[in-house]
Amino acid sequence: MTTFVDRVELHVAAGSGGHGCASVHREKFKPLGGPDGGNGGRGGDVILVVDQDVTTLLDYHHSPHRKATNGVPGAGDHCTGKDGQDLVLPVPDGTVVLDKQGNVLADMVGQGTTFIAAQGGRGGLGNAALASARRKAPGFALLGVPGDEGDVVLELKTVADVALVGYPSAGKSSLISVLSAAKPKIADYPFTTLVPNLGVVTAGSTVYTIADVPGLIPGASQGKGLGLEFLRHVERCSVLVHVLDTATLESDRDPVSDLDVIEEELKEYGAGLENRPRLVVLNKIDVPDGQDLADMVRPDLEERGYQVFEVSAVAHKGLKELSFALAGLVAEGRAAKPKEEATRVVIRPKAVNDAGFTVTREDAEGEPLYRVRGEKPERWVRQTDFNNDEAVGYLADRLSRLGVEESLMKAGAKHGDGVAIGPEDNAVVFDWEPTMMAGAEMLGRRGEDHRLEAPRPATQRRRDKQAERDESQQQFDDFEPF
């Protein structure tokens, strides 16, 4: 049964905003109560939070679909809908959030670090909030905006100061068990360790964490064995420790060749691992012939510039010297690390000539189509109830005040041309009618807008073409040969 998962694909969906309410106050002796529709509540966010008590992504492996709650619609008597509840998802320290293309969205290190994976939608305004001197009693309300939805990839990279690397059964698990209070599984067969193990070591005044990474074999950087799955866990470590087996039973292996293979795999993997400070541990010197082999290879390793320690996890030999040497390297790495400055708040005012939207011309089946992209126009379209003529007229007024109509004219749009607001896969398309702005005298009863009663020019053109085709077909049917 799987108990450790360090990579999952998570589908997150934030809550949608609640719809606004269109209501008119009705009470005895108050004939002009006015609009009293309340606003809808905000949709809940999906938030990732680092929790040091969480060590695996197993929960999200079993339940990859997570959704926050929607906002409650508004009601009459100025009742605002309740906001949706945020969905807080705890993740292990060291979790990296990526999109489907592999781009890093957030690197979550440190207790309490948060990242909003999906943002809830805005609640729609009720007709009480939409009332103005021109529209004293709006017969419509704005719809709630749908929440963000998409897929994110969570990858866990262990946060440790020291990483133990080496061949399977080199004694890494035994070493971490005697250096710290960690209790990994220990056995006399390869690939005993299937998940990274963490331990805390105290050497003098220095306290550091040490990680035991599953054994590496030739080809690990290309995915052979377990290497590719767990090499990411050594990326954050500041010190690497080569654990070499001096009592291996395989005739074609020796500590020096093992070191060369692991170094090549670290170089192939990249991520700067080949430049990390490192030292070599010759393990199992308590085994017969283990001490002799250690004495033979130690001069060669020291000539290469490695700091070498001879230890025995079983006999507890050389452990104190090793732990203090690691503490010194960790302290040097911490001292050389640049101090993080407090986050500075940067205010970037909007440019004077930034309209907040763009207008581009496209060709759709031989006819011009003008596409409008921008945060405000696209949000306003999603908030509009297109079954209500007054709501559509209100949208036209907002777009005109924003400058969309003027930009369409500059782009060459003419009366009856198609206009699409939004991306290609989710756009609202309509026939453009310029000069839609009007005063209150153009508004009829609640929910109506006289500007929208006349048929659209493009619609009329399609009707005329269909009538011509019908007439031609009728003439063909009536034709009698001589």
Tab-separated table of C-alpha atoms in Angstrom:
chain	number	residue	atom	x	y	z
A	1	MET	CA	0.000	0.000	0.000
A	2	THR	CA	1.336	3.430	-0.946
A	3	THR	CA	2.091	5.597	2.111
A	4	PHE	CA	4.354	8.218	0.546
A	5	VAL	CA	3.493	10.331	-2.490
A	6	ASP	CA	5.685	13.232	-3.592
A	7	ARG	CA	4.005	14.245	-6.871
A	8	VAL	CA	0.310	14.677	-7.644
A	9	GLU	CA	-1.844	16.428	-10.199
A	10	LEU	CA	-4.560	18.374	-8.429
A	11	HIS	CA	-7.742	19.717	-10.029
A	12	VAL	CA	-8.883	22.792	-8.115
A	13	ALA	CA	-12.082	24.789	-8.552
A	14	ALA	CA	-12.859	27.936	-6.619
A	15	GLY	CA	-16.413	28.840	-5.662
A	16	SER	CA	-18.556	30.975	-7.940
A	17	GLY	CA	-19.976	34.261	-6.750
A	18	GLY	CA	-23.639	34.386	-5.814
A	19	HIS	CA	-26.071	36.194	-8.132
A	20	GLY	CA	-27.399	39.594	-7.202
A	21	CYS	CA	-31.096	39.945	-6.499
A	22	ALA	CA	-33.564	42.107	-8.462
A	23	SER	CA	-36.290	43.037	-5.982
A	24	VAL	CA	-38.588	45.996	-5.289
A	25	HIS	CA	-39.677	46.822	-1.773
A	26	ARG	CA	-43.403	46.324	-1.370
A	27	GLU	CA	-45.093	47.366	1.837
A	28	LYS	CA	-48.414	48.841	2.779
A	29	PHE	CA	-48.458	52.637	2.780
A	30	LYS	CA	-45.098	52.677	0.955
A	31	PRO	CA	-45.978	52.741	-2.738
A	32	LEU	CA	-42.490	53.928	-3.754
A	33	GLY	CA	-40.372	51.561	-1.686
A	34	GLY	CA	-37.674	51.390	-4.369
A	35	PRO	CA	-35.232	48.591	-5.210
A	36	ASP	CA	-34.028	46.472	-2.306
A	37	GLY	CA	-32.206	43.561	-3.973
A	38	GLY	CA	-29.044	42.533	-2.109
A	39	ASN	CA	-25.632	41.576	-3.471
A	40	GLY	CA	-24.440	38.008	-3.893
A	41	GLY	CA	-21.678	36.564	-1.734
A	42	ARG	CA	-18.091	36.006	-2.887
A	43	GLY	CA	-17.011	32.499	-3.890
A	44	GLY	CA	-14.491	30.697	-1.715
A	45	ASP	CA	-10.787	30.470	-2.627
A	46	VAL	CA	-8.681	27.301	-2.814
A	47	ILE	CA	-5.589	28.031	-0.692
A	48	LEU	CA	-2.462	25.899	-0.232
A	49	VAL	CA	-0.795	26.305	3.178
A	50	VAL	CA	2.487	24.780	4.388
A	51	ASP	CA	1.930	22.590	7.440
A	52	GLN	CA	5.015	20.980	8.962
A	53	ASP	CA	2.889	18.172	10.406
A	54	VAL	CA	2.128	17.022	6.840
A	55	THR	CA	4.886	14.964	5.223
A	56	THR	CA	3.253	13.493	2.123
A	57	LEU	CA	0.794	14.341	-0.651
A	58	LEU	CA	-1.037	11.041	-0.183
A	59	ASP	CA	-4.433	12.625	0.551
A	60	TYR	CA	-4.422	14.443	-2.789
A	61	HIS	CA	-3.315	11.267	-4.580
A	62	HIS	CA	-6.530	9.576	-3.445
A	63	SER	CA	-8.763	12.684	-3.803
A	64	PRO	CA	-7.363	14.876	-6.601
A	65	HIS	CA	-10.528	16.943	-7.135
A	66	ARG	CA	-11.023	19.780	-4.658
A	67	LYS	CA	-13.663	22.543	-4.818
A	68	ALA	CA	-14.500	25.489	-2.605
A	69	THR	CA	-18.089	26.473	-1.855
A	70	ASN	CA	-20.096	29.002	-3.853
A	71	GLY	CA	-21.322	32.319	-2.606
A	72	VAL	CA	-24.995	32.575	-1.613
A	73	PRO	CA	-27.251	34.699	-3.871
A	74	GLY	CA	-28.554	37.979	-2.524
A	75	ALA	CA	-32.157	38.426	-1.419
A	76	GLY	CA	-34.735	41.156	-1.032
A	77	ASP	CA	-34.839	43.648	1.836
A	78	HIS	CA	-31.136	44.448	1.180
A	79	CYS	CA	-29.992	40.984	2.312
A	80	THR	CA	-26.435	40.255	1.144
A	81	GLY	CA	-25.599	36.641	0.393
A	82	LYS	CA	-23.078	34.798	2.550
A	83	ASP	CA	-19.539	34.439	1.216
A	84	GLY	CA	-18.374	30.985	0.198
A	85	GLN	CA	-15.994	29.248	2.594
A	86	ASP	CA	-12.334	29.122	1.603
A	87	LEU	CA	-10.893	25.636	1.106
A	88	VAL	CA	-7.522	25.407	2.880
A	89	LEU	CA	-5.319	22.509	1.734
A	90	PRO	CA	-2.270	21.707	3.928
A	91	VAL	CA	0.882	20.698	2.041
A	92	PRO	CA	4.347	19.608	3.230
A	93	ASP	CA	7.184	22.069	3.644
A	94	GLY	CA	9.117	22.226	0.373
A	95	THR	CA	6.168	21.770	-1.988
A	96	VAL	CA	6.585	23.284	-5.455
A	97	VAL	CA	3.438	24.293	-7.341
A	98	LEU	CA	3.611	24.066	-11.149
A	99	ASP	CA	1.161	24.443	-14.004
A	100	LYS	CA	0.509	21.745	-16.615
A	101	GLN	CA	3.364	23.092	-18.784
A	102	GLY	CA	5.900	22.780	-15.938
A	103	ASN	CA	6.154	26.500	-15.108
A	104	VAL	CA	6.766	27.163	-11.407
A	105	LEU	CA	3.871	29.057	-9.818
A	106	ALA	CA	5.069	28.969	-6.206
A	107	ASP	CA	7.896	27.481	-4.142
A	108	MET	CA	6.395	26.932	-0.710
A	109	VAL	CA	9.058	26.803	1.990
A	110	GLY	CA	8.426	27.695	5.628
A	111	GLN	CA	5.592	27.080	8.059
A	112	GLY	CA	2.466	29.049	7.174
A	113	THR	CA	3.459	29.944	3.601
A	114	THR	CA	0.297	30.320	1.511
A	115	PHE	CA	-0.580	30.293	-2.169
A	116	ILE	CA	-3.997	30.882	-3.724
A	117	ALA	CA	-4.347	28.087	-6.272
A	118	ALA	CA	-7.796	29.216	-7.438
A	119	GLN	CA	-9.524	32.499	-6.661
A	120	GLY	CA	-13.229	32.682	-5.949
A	121	GLY	CA	-15.544	34.675	-8.186
A	122	ARG	CA	-17.073	38.020	-7.297
A	123	GLY	CA	-20.636	38.199	-6.150
A	124	GLY	CA	-23.117	39.989	-8.425
A	125	LEU	CA	-24.554	43.353	-7.461
A	126	GLY	CA	-28.232	43.555	-6.597
A	127	ASN	CA	-30.505	46.137	-8.171
A	128	ALA	CA	-30.289	48.282	-5.023
A	129	ALA	CA	-26.574	48.783	-5.663
A	130	LEU	CA	-27.238	49.455	-9.370
A	131	ALA	CA	-29.792	52.196	-8.757
A	132	SER	CA	-28.759	55.669	-9.890
A	133	ALA	CA	-30.306	58.995	-10.815
A	134	ARG	CA	-30.895	57.636	-14.311
A	135	ARG	CA	-32.032	54.138	-13.294
A	136	LYS	CA	-34.074	54.652	-10.143
A	137	ALA	CA	-35.505	51.128	-10.106
A	138	PRO	CA	-33.384	48.735	-12.189
A	139	GLY	CA	-35.232	45.632	-13.262
A	140	PHE	CA	-32.098	43.502	-13.311
A	141	ALA	CA	-29.138	42.438	-11.196
A	142	LEU	CA	-25.640	41.269	-12.044
A	143	LEU	CA	-24.755	37.583	-12.076
A	144	GLY	CA	-22.008	36.143	-9.948
A	145	VAL	CA	-18.632	35.551	-11.617
A	146	PRO	CA	-17.527	31.894	-11.922
A	147	GLY	CA	-14.503	30.969	-9.818
A	148	ASP	CA	-11.132	29.996	-11.248
A	149	GLU	CA	-10.749	26.365	-12.257
A	150	GLY	CA	-7.784	24.381	-13.512
A	151	ASP	CA	-5.068	21.817	-12.835
A	152	VAL	CA	-1.900	22.316	-10.811
A	153	VAL	CA	0.961	19.903	-10.184
A	154	LEU	CA	2.367	19.562	-6.663
A	155	GLU	CA	5.931	18.289	-6.277
A	156	LEU	CA	7.545	17.703	-2.924
A	157	LYS	CA	11.235	18.532	-2.531
A	158	THR	CA	12.560	17.572	0.869
A	159	VAL	CA	13.863	20.485	2.949
A	160	ALA	CA	17.057	19.195	4.610
A	161	ASP	CA	20.591	20.457	5.194
A	162	VAL	CA	22.406	17.186	4.450
A	163	ALA	CA	21.571	14.414	1.979
A	164	LEU	CA	22.980	10.879	2.126
A	165	VAL	CA	23.452	9.428	-1.362
A	166	GLY	CA	24.847	6.121	-2.524
A	167	TYR	CA	24.109	2.665	-3.883
A	168	PRO	CA	21.291	0.539	-2.438
A	169	SER	CA	22.291	-1.270	0.789
A	170	ALA	CA	25.279	1.046	1.319
A	171	GLY	CA	24.134	1.628	4.902
A	172	LYS	CA	22.463	5.038	4.574
A	173	SER	CA	19.406	4.067	6.624
A	174	SER	CA	21.582	2.598	9.363
A	175	LEU	CA	23.689	5.750	9.412
A	176	ILE	CA	20.746	8.131	9.762
A	177	SER	CA	19.247	5.936	12.490
A	178	VAL	CA	22.347	6.297	14.695
A	179	LEU	CA	23.025	9.957	13.892
A	180	SER	CA	19.443	11.022	14.690
A	181	ALA	CA	16.242	9.703	16.232
A	182	ALA	CA	14.855	8.633	12.830
A	183	LYS	CA	13.684	5.028	12.593
A	184	PRO	CA	13.816	4.008	8.925
A	185	LYS	CA	13.309	0.463	7.708
A	186	ILE	CA	16.607	-1.460	7.712
A	187	ALA	CA	17.135	-4.813	5.979
A	188	ASP	CA	19.852	-6.755	4.144
A	189	TYR	CA	18.377	-6.485	0.637
A	190	PRO	CA	18.541	-3.700	-2.009
A	191	PHE	CA	15.956	-0.914	-2.214
A	192	THR	CA	14.892	-1.323	1.397
A	193	THR	CA	14.351	2.432	1.503
A	194	LEU	CA	11.504	3.396	-0.806
A	195	VAL	CA	10.824	6.893	0.553
A	196	PRO	CA	13.078	9.694	1.832
A	197	ASN	CA	13.652	9.671	5.593
A	198	LEU	CA	14.387	12.764	7.642
A	199	GLY	CA	16.265	13.067	10.918
A	200	VAL	CA	17.444	15.896	13.168
A	201	VAL	CA	21.062	15.928	14.359
A	202	THR	CA	22.546	18.056	17.144
A	203	ALA	CA	26.301	18.655	17.071
A	204	GLY	CA	27.429	21.199	19.650
A	205	SER	CA	25.424	24.372	19.084
A	206	THR	CA	24.432	23.452	15.532
A	207	VAL	CA	21.179	21.676	14.804
A	208	TYR	CA	20.621	20.432	11.263
A	209	THR	CA	18.411	18.017	9.356
A	210	ILE	CA	19.667	15.031	7.420
A	211	ALA	CA	17.860	13.120	4.655
A	212	ASP	CA	18.285	9.498	3.598
A	213	VAL	CA	17.490	9.260	-0.136
A	214	PRO	CA	16.578	5.889	-1.739
A	215	GLY	CA	19.543	4.150	-3.341
A	216	LEU	CA	20.844	5.274	-6.716
A	217	ILE	CA	22.042	3.013	-9.534
A	218	PRO	CA	23.573	3.686	-12.977
A	219	GLY	CA	20.998	5.473	-15.155
A	220	ALA	CA	19.164	7.022	-12.194
A	221	SER	CA	19.156	10.487	-13.799
A	222	GLN	CA	17.254	9.013	-16.779
A	223	GLY	CA	14.691	7.278	-14.566
A	224	LYS	CA	16.264	3.883	-13.961
A	225	GLY	CA	15.500	2.403	-10.569
A	226	LEU	CA	14.127	4.919	-8.055
A	227	GLY	CA	16.605	7.692	-8.754
A	228	LEU	CA	14.617	10.067	-10.934
A	229	GLU	CA	11.674	9.936	-8.544
A	230	PHE	CA	13.751	10.984	-5.548
A	231	LEU	CA	16.744	12.954	-6.834
A	232	ARG	CA	14.557	16.050	-6.560
A	233	HIS	CA	14.670	15.590	-2.788
A	234	VAL	CA	18.388	16.455	-2.667
A	235	GLU	CA	18.026	19.694	-4.670
A	236	ARG	CA	17.560	21.847	-1.554
A	237	CYS	CA	20.318	20.181	0.501
A	238	SER	CA	23.419	22.289	1.090
A	239	VAL	CA	25.758	19.327	1.758
A	240	LEU	CA	26.001	15.918	0.040
A	241	VAL	CA	27.433	12.841	1.749
A	242	HIS	CA	28.624	9.901	-0.353
A	243	VAL	CA	28.018	6.739	1.653
A	244	LEU	CA	30.319	4.035	0.201
A	245	ASP	CA	30.034	0.357	1.051
A	246	THR	CA	33.405	-1.211	1.965
A	247	ALA	CA	31.858	-4.668	2.462
A	248	THR	CA	29.960	-5.123	-0.798
A	249	LEU	CA	29.454	-8.697	-1.956
A	250	GLU	CA	29.387	-7.776	-5.647
A	251	SER	CA	32.698	-8.579	-7.346
A	252	ASP	CA	32.385	-5.847	-10.004
A	253	ARG	CA	31.999	-3.025	-7.472
A	254	ASP	CA	34.376	-1.092	-5.243
A	255	PRO	CA	34.019	2.202	-3.314
A	256	VAL	CA	35.887	4.306	-5.909
A	257	SER	CA	33.856	3.090	-8.878
A	258	ASP	CA	30.651	3.521	-6.851
A	259	LEU	CA	31.635	7.124	-6.179
A	260	ASP	CA	32.327	7.774	-9.860
A	261	VAL	CA	28.935	6.377	-10.887
A	262	ILE	CA	26.991	8.451	-8.350
A	263	GLU	CA	28.932	11.610	-9.259
A	264	GLU	CA	28.094	11.083	-12.924
A	265	GLU	CA	24.396	10.640	-12.114
A	266	LEU	CA	24.364	13.828	-10.038
A	267	LYS	CA	26.041	15.704	-12.892
A	268	GLU	CA	23.556	14.360	-15.440
A	269	TYR	CA	20.610	15.324	-13.258
A	270	GLY	CA	21.819	18.909	-12.981
A	271	ALA	CA	20.116	21.413	-10.648
A	272	GLY	CA	23.575	22.464	-9.424
A	273	LEU	CA	24.158	19.233	-7.487
A	274	GLU	CA	27.648	18.809	-8.951
A	275	ASN	CA	28.766	22.045	-7.219
A	276	ARG	CA	27.520	21.293	-3.692
A	277	PRO	CA	29.990	20.772	-0.839
A	278	ARG	CA	30.430	17.074	-0.167
A	279	LEU	CA	32.371	14.553	1.823
A	280	VAL	CA	32.840	10.782	1.691
A	281	VAL	CA	31.869	8.200	4.308
A	282	LEU	CA	33.458	4.741	4.139
A	283	ASN	CA	30.836	2.650	5.914
A	284	LYS	CA	30.835	-0.873	7.420
A	285	ILE	CA	34.476	-0.888	8.604
A	286	ASP	CA	33.420	-3.321	11.332
A	287	VAL	CA	32.887	-6.079	8.711
A	288	PRO	CA	35.883	-8.360	8.023
A	289	ASP	CA	38.037	-6.934	5.237
A	290	GLY	CA	35.977	-3.699	5.415
A	291	GLN	CA	38.691	-1.831	7.299
A	292	ASP	CA	41.374	-3.147	4.936
A	293	LEU	CA	39.463	-1.923	1.859
A	294	ALA	CA	38.885	1.443	3.516
A	295	ASP	CA	42.615	1.830	4.166
A	296	MET	CA	43.329	1.013	0.503
A	297	VAL	CA	40.923	3.503	-1.100
A	298	ARG	CA	41.224	6.379	1.378
A	299	PRO	CA	44.483	7.829	-0.075
A	300	ASP	CA	42.995	7.836	-3.583
A	301	LEU	CA	39.866	9.653	-2.386
A	302	GLU	CA	41.862	12.233	-0.436
A	303	GLU	CA	43.993	12.912	-3.519
A	304	ARG	CA	40.790	13.868	-5.313
A	305	GLY	CA	40.156	16.477	-2.617
A	306	TYR	CA	37.460	14.670	-0.656
A	307	GLN	CA	37.222	14.795	3.118
A	308	VAL	CA	36.971	11.112	4.111
A	309	PHE	CA	35.480	9.550	7.270
A	310	GLU	CA	35.615	5.882	8.240
A	311	VAL	CA	32.525	4.894	10.216
A	312	SER	CA	30.535	1.897	11.396
A	313	ALA	CA	26.832	2.451	12.037
A	314	VAL	CA	26.627	-0.913	13.819
A	315	ALA	CA	29.676	-0.446	16.076
A	316	HIS	CA	29.082	3.329	16.436
A	317	LYS	CA	32.615	4.173	15.282
A	318	GLY	CA	33.549	7.574	13.843
A	319	LEU	CA	30.041	9.008	14.228
A	320	LYS	CA	30.949	11.947	16.464
A	321	GLU	CA	33.662	13.209	14.110
A	322	LEU	CA	31.285	12.879	11.146
A	323	SER	CA	28.419	14.730	12.820
A	324	PHE	CA	30.647	17.677	13.813
A	325	ALA	CA	32.206	17.839	10.343
A	326	LEU	CA	28.725	18.003	8.809
A	327	ALA	CA	27.735	20.674	11.321
A	328	GLY	CA	30.694	22.797	10.222
A	329	LEU	CA	29.767	22.532	6.529
A	330	VAL	CA	26.130	23.348	7.294
A	331	ALA	CA	27.141	26.385	9.370
A	332	GLU	CA	29.367	27.637	6.537
A	333	GLY	CA	26.533	27.224	4.053
A	334	ARG	CA	24.106	29.105	6.274
A	335	ALA	CA	26.594	31.927	6.794
A	336	ALA	CA	27.249	32.255	3.062
A	337	LYS	CA	23.573	32.282	2.221
A	338	PRO	CA	22.358	35.832	1.579
A	339	LYS	CA	19.930	37.130	4.159
A	340	GLU	CA	16.387	37.497	2.948
A	341	GLU	CA	15.112	41.035	3.128
A	342	ALA	CA	11.590	41.918	4.105
A	343	THR	CA	9.195	42.016	1.211
A	344	ARG	CA	8.890	45.519	-0.149
A	345	VAL	CA	5.512	46.748	-1.273
A	346	VAL	CA	5.808	47.986	-4.861
A	347	ILE	CA	3.028	50.166	-6.212
A	348	ARG	CA	2.780	50.225	-9.983
A	349	PRO	CA	0.235	52.832	-11.081
A	350	LYS	CA	-1.710	52.219	-14.243
A	351	ALA	CA	-0.253	53.862	-17.338
A	352	VAL	CA	-2.098	56.914	-18.608
A	353	ASN	CA	-2.631	55.369	-22.060
A	354	ASP	CA	-3.575	51.905	-20.742
A	355	ALA	CA	-7.239	51.331	-21.580
A	356	GLY	CA	-7.345	47.963	-19.839
A	357	PHE	CA	-8.451	46.094	-22.969
A	358	THR	CA	-7.382	45.366	-26.529
A	359	VAL	CA	-9.278	45.175	-29.822
A	360	THR	CA	-7.976	42.979	-32.653
A	361	ARG	CA	-9.491	42.172	-36.037
A	362	GLU	CA	-9.974	38.585	-37.173
A	363	ASP	CA	-11.620	36.927	-40.171
A	364	ALA	CA	-14.484	34.520	-39.492
A	365	GLU	CA	-15.859	32.758	-42.581
A	366	GLY	CA	-14.963	35.679	-44.803
A	367	GLU	CA	-16.535	38.314	-42.550
A	368	PRO	CA	-14.661	40.620	-40.146
A	369	LEU	CA	-14.770	39.785	-36.453
A	370	TYR	CA	-13.412	42.153	-33.810
A	371	ARG	CA	-12.241	40.459	-30.618
A	372	VAL	CA	-12.142	42.419	-27.350
A	373	ARG	CA	-9.856	41.097	-24.569
A	374	GLY	CA	-9.520	42.611	-21.133
A	375	GLU	CA	-10.255	41.841	-17.490
A	376	LYS	CA	-13.135	44.283	-17.131
A	377	PRO	CA	-15.019	43.622	-20.399
A	378	GLU	CA	-14.783	39.854	-19.950
A	379	ARG	CA	-15.953	40.045	-16.337
A	380	TRP	CA	-18.842	42.345	-17.249
A	381	VAL	CA	-20.002	39.916	-19.930
A	382	ARG	CA	-20.001	37.035	-17.446
A	383	GLN	CA	-22.088	39.162	-15.059
A	384	THR	CA	-24.779	39.963	-17.636
A	385	ASP	CA	-28.118	38.179	-17.845
A	386	PHE	CA	-28.699	38.155	-21.609
A	387	ASN	CA	-32.347	37.177	-21.113
A	388	ASN	CA	-32.959	40.644	-19.686
A	389	ASP	CA	-32.907	43.484	-22.228
A	390	GLU	CA	-32.244	46.120	-19.595
A	391	ALA	CA	-29.214	44.182	-18.350
A	392	VAL	CA	-27.893	43.987	-21.934
A	393	GLY	CA	-28.394	47.737	-22.336
A	394	TYR	CA	-26.533	48.340	-19.083
A	395	LEU	CA	-23.632	46.248	-20.423
A	396	ALA	CA	-23.578	48.340	-23.596
A	397	ASP	CA	-23.431	51.520	-21.525
A	398	ARG	CA	-20.533	50.205	-19.440
A	399	LEU	CA	-18.556	49.145	-22.503
A	400	SER	CA	-19.119	52.519	-24.122
A	401	ARG	CA	-17.964	54.412	-21.019
A	402	LEU	CA	-14.832	52.230	-20.904
A	403	GLY	CA	-13.998	53.261	-24.477
A	404	VAL	CA	-14.667	49.956	-26.228
A	405	GLU	CA	-17.005	51.580	-28.772
A	406	GLU	CA	-14.454	54.231	-29.669
A	407	SER	CA	-11.701	51.621	-30.050
A	408	LEU	CA	-13.927	49.521	-32.308
A	409	MET	CA	-14.505	52.514	-34.558
A	410	LYS	CA	-10.762	53.192	-34.729
A	411	ALA	CA	-10.139	49.538	-35.611
A	412	GLY	CA	-12.490	49.866	-38.590
A	413	ALA	CA	-15.619	48.210	-37.220
A	414	LYS	CA	-18.849	49.123	-38.996
A	415	HIS	CA	-22.505	48.911	-38.190
A	416	GLY	CA	-23.498	45.217	-38.005
A	417	ASP	CA	-19.984	43.725	-37.804
A	418	GLY	CA	-19.414	40.860	-35.404
A	419	VAL	CA	-17.785	41.580	-32.043
A	420	ALA	CA	-16.511	38.844	-29.702
A	421	ILE	CA	-15.663	39.537	-26.063
A	422	GLY	CA	-13.467	36.880	-24.479
A	423	PRO	CA	-11.167	34.042	-25.631
A	424	GLU	CA	-11.937	31.881	-28.648
A	425	ASP	CA	-13.211	28.946	-26.600
A	426	ASN	CA	-15.492	31.008	-24.350
A	427	ALA	CA	-16.558	34.261	-25.985
A	428	VAL	CA	-19.814	36.171	-26.304
A	429	VAL	CA	-20.435	37.174	-29.942
A	430	PHE	CA	-22.899	39.846	-31.014
A	431	ASP	CA	-23.566	42.286	-33.864
A	432	TRP	CA	-22.217	45.732	-33.112
A	433	GLU	CA	-24.545	48.712	-33.060
A	434	PRO	CA	-22.677	51.971	-32.336
A	435	THR	CA	-23.965	54.895	-30.227
A	436	MET	CA	-25.750	52.638	-27.756
A	437	MET	CA	-25.396	55.173	-24.937
A	438	ALA	CA	-28.686	56.800	-24.041
A	439	GLY	CA	-30.472	58.592	-21.227
A	440	ALA	CA	-33.300	57.443	-19.007
A	441	GLU	CA	-35.827	58.499	-21.633
A	442	MET	CA	-34.821	55.441	-23.687
A	443	LEU	CA	-35.661	53.002	-20.875
A	444	GLY	CA	-39.099	51.411	-20.753
A	445	ARG	CA	-40.538	49.159	-18.108
A	446	ARG	CA	-38.267	47.263	-15.749
A	447	GLY	CA	-36.362	44.600	-17.630
A	448	GLU	CA	-36.830	46.258	-21.033
A	449	ASP	CA	-34.645	48.467	-23.216
A	450	HIS	CA	-36.177	49.924	-26.389
A	451	ARG	CA	-32.758	50.118	-28.033
A	452	LEU	CA	-32.772	46.347	-28.377
A	453	GLU	CA	-36.199	45.947	-29.995
A	454	ALA	CA	-35.061	46.511	-33.605
A	455	PRO	CA	-33.511	43.492	-35.352
A	456	ARG	CA	-29.727	43.446	-35.648
A	457	PRO	CA	-28.299	44.466	-39.060
A	458	ALA	CA	-26.392	41.203	-39.476
A	459	THR	CA	-29.483	39.236	-38.503
A	460	GLN	CA	-31.510	41.161	-41.065
A	461	ARG	CA	-28.865	40.498	-43.744
A	462	ARG	CA	-29.023	36.766	-43.018
A	463	ARG	CA	-32.785	36.862	-43.270
A	464	ASP	CA	-32.611	38.676	-46.639
A	465	LYS	CA	-30.106	36.133	-48.006
A	466	GLN	CA	-32.296	33.261	-46.871
A	467	ALA	CA	-35.317	34.879	-48.529
A	468	GLU	CA	-33.379	35.223	-51.806
A	469	ARG	CA	-32.353	31.547	-51.664
A	470	ASP	CA	-35.956	30.521	-50.983
A	471	GLU	CA	-37.178	32.631	-53.907
A	472	SER	CA	-34.558	31.119	-56.267
A	473	GLN	CA	-35.517	27.620	-55.166
A	474	GLN	CA	-39.185	28.379	-55.763
A	475	GLN	CA	-38.457	29.683	-59.299
A	476	PHE	CA	-36.491	26.489	-60.021
A	477	ASP	CA	-39.346	24.340	-58.783
A	478	ASP	CA	-41.853	26.272	-60.931
A	479	PHE	CA	-39.758	25.975	-64.082
A	480	GLU	CA	-41.387	23.746	-66.760
A	481	PRO	CA	-39.210	22.494	-69.649
A	482	PHE	CA	-40.548	22.773	-73.222
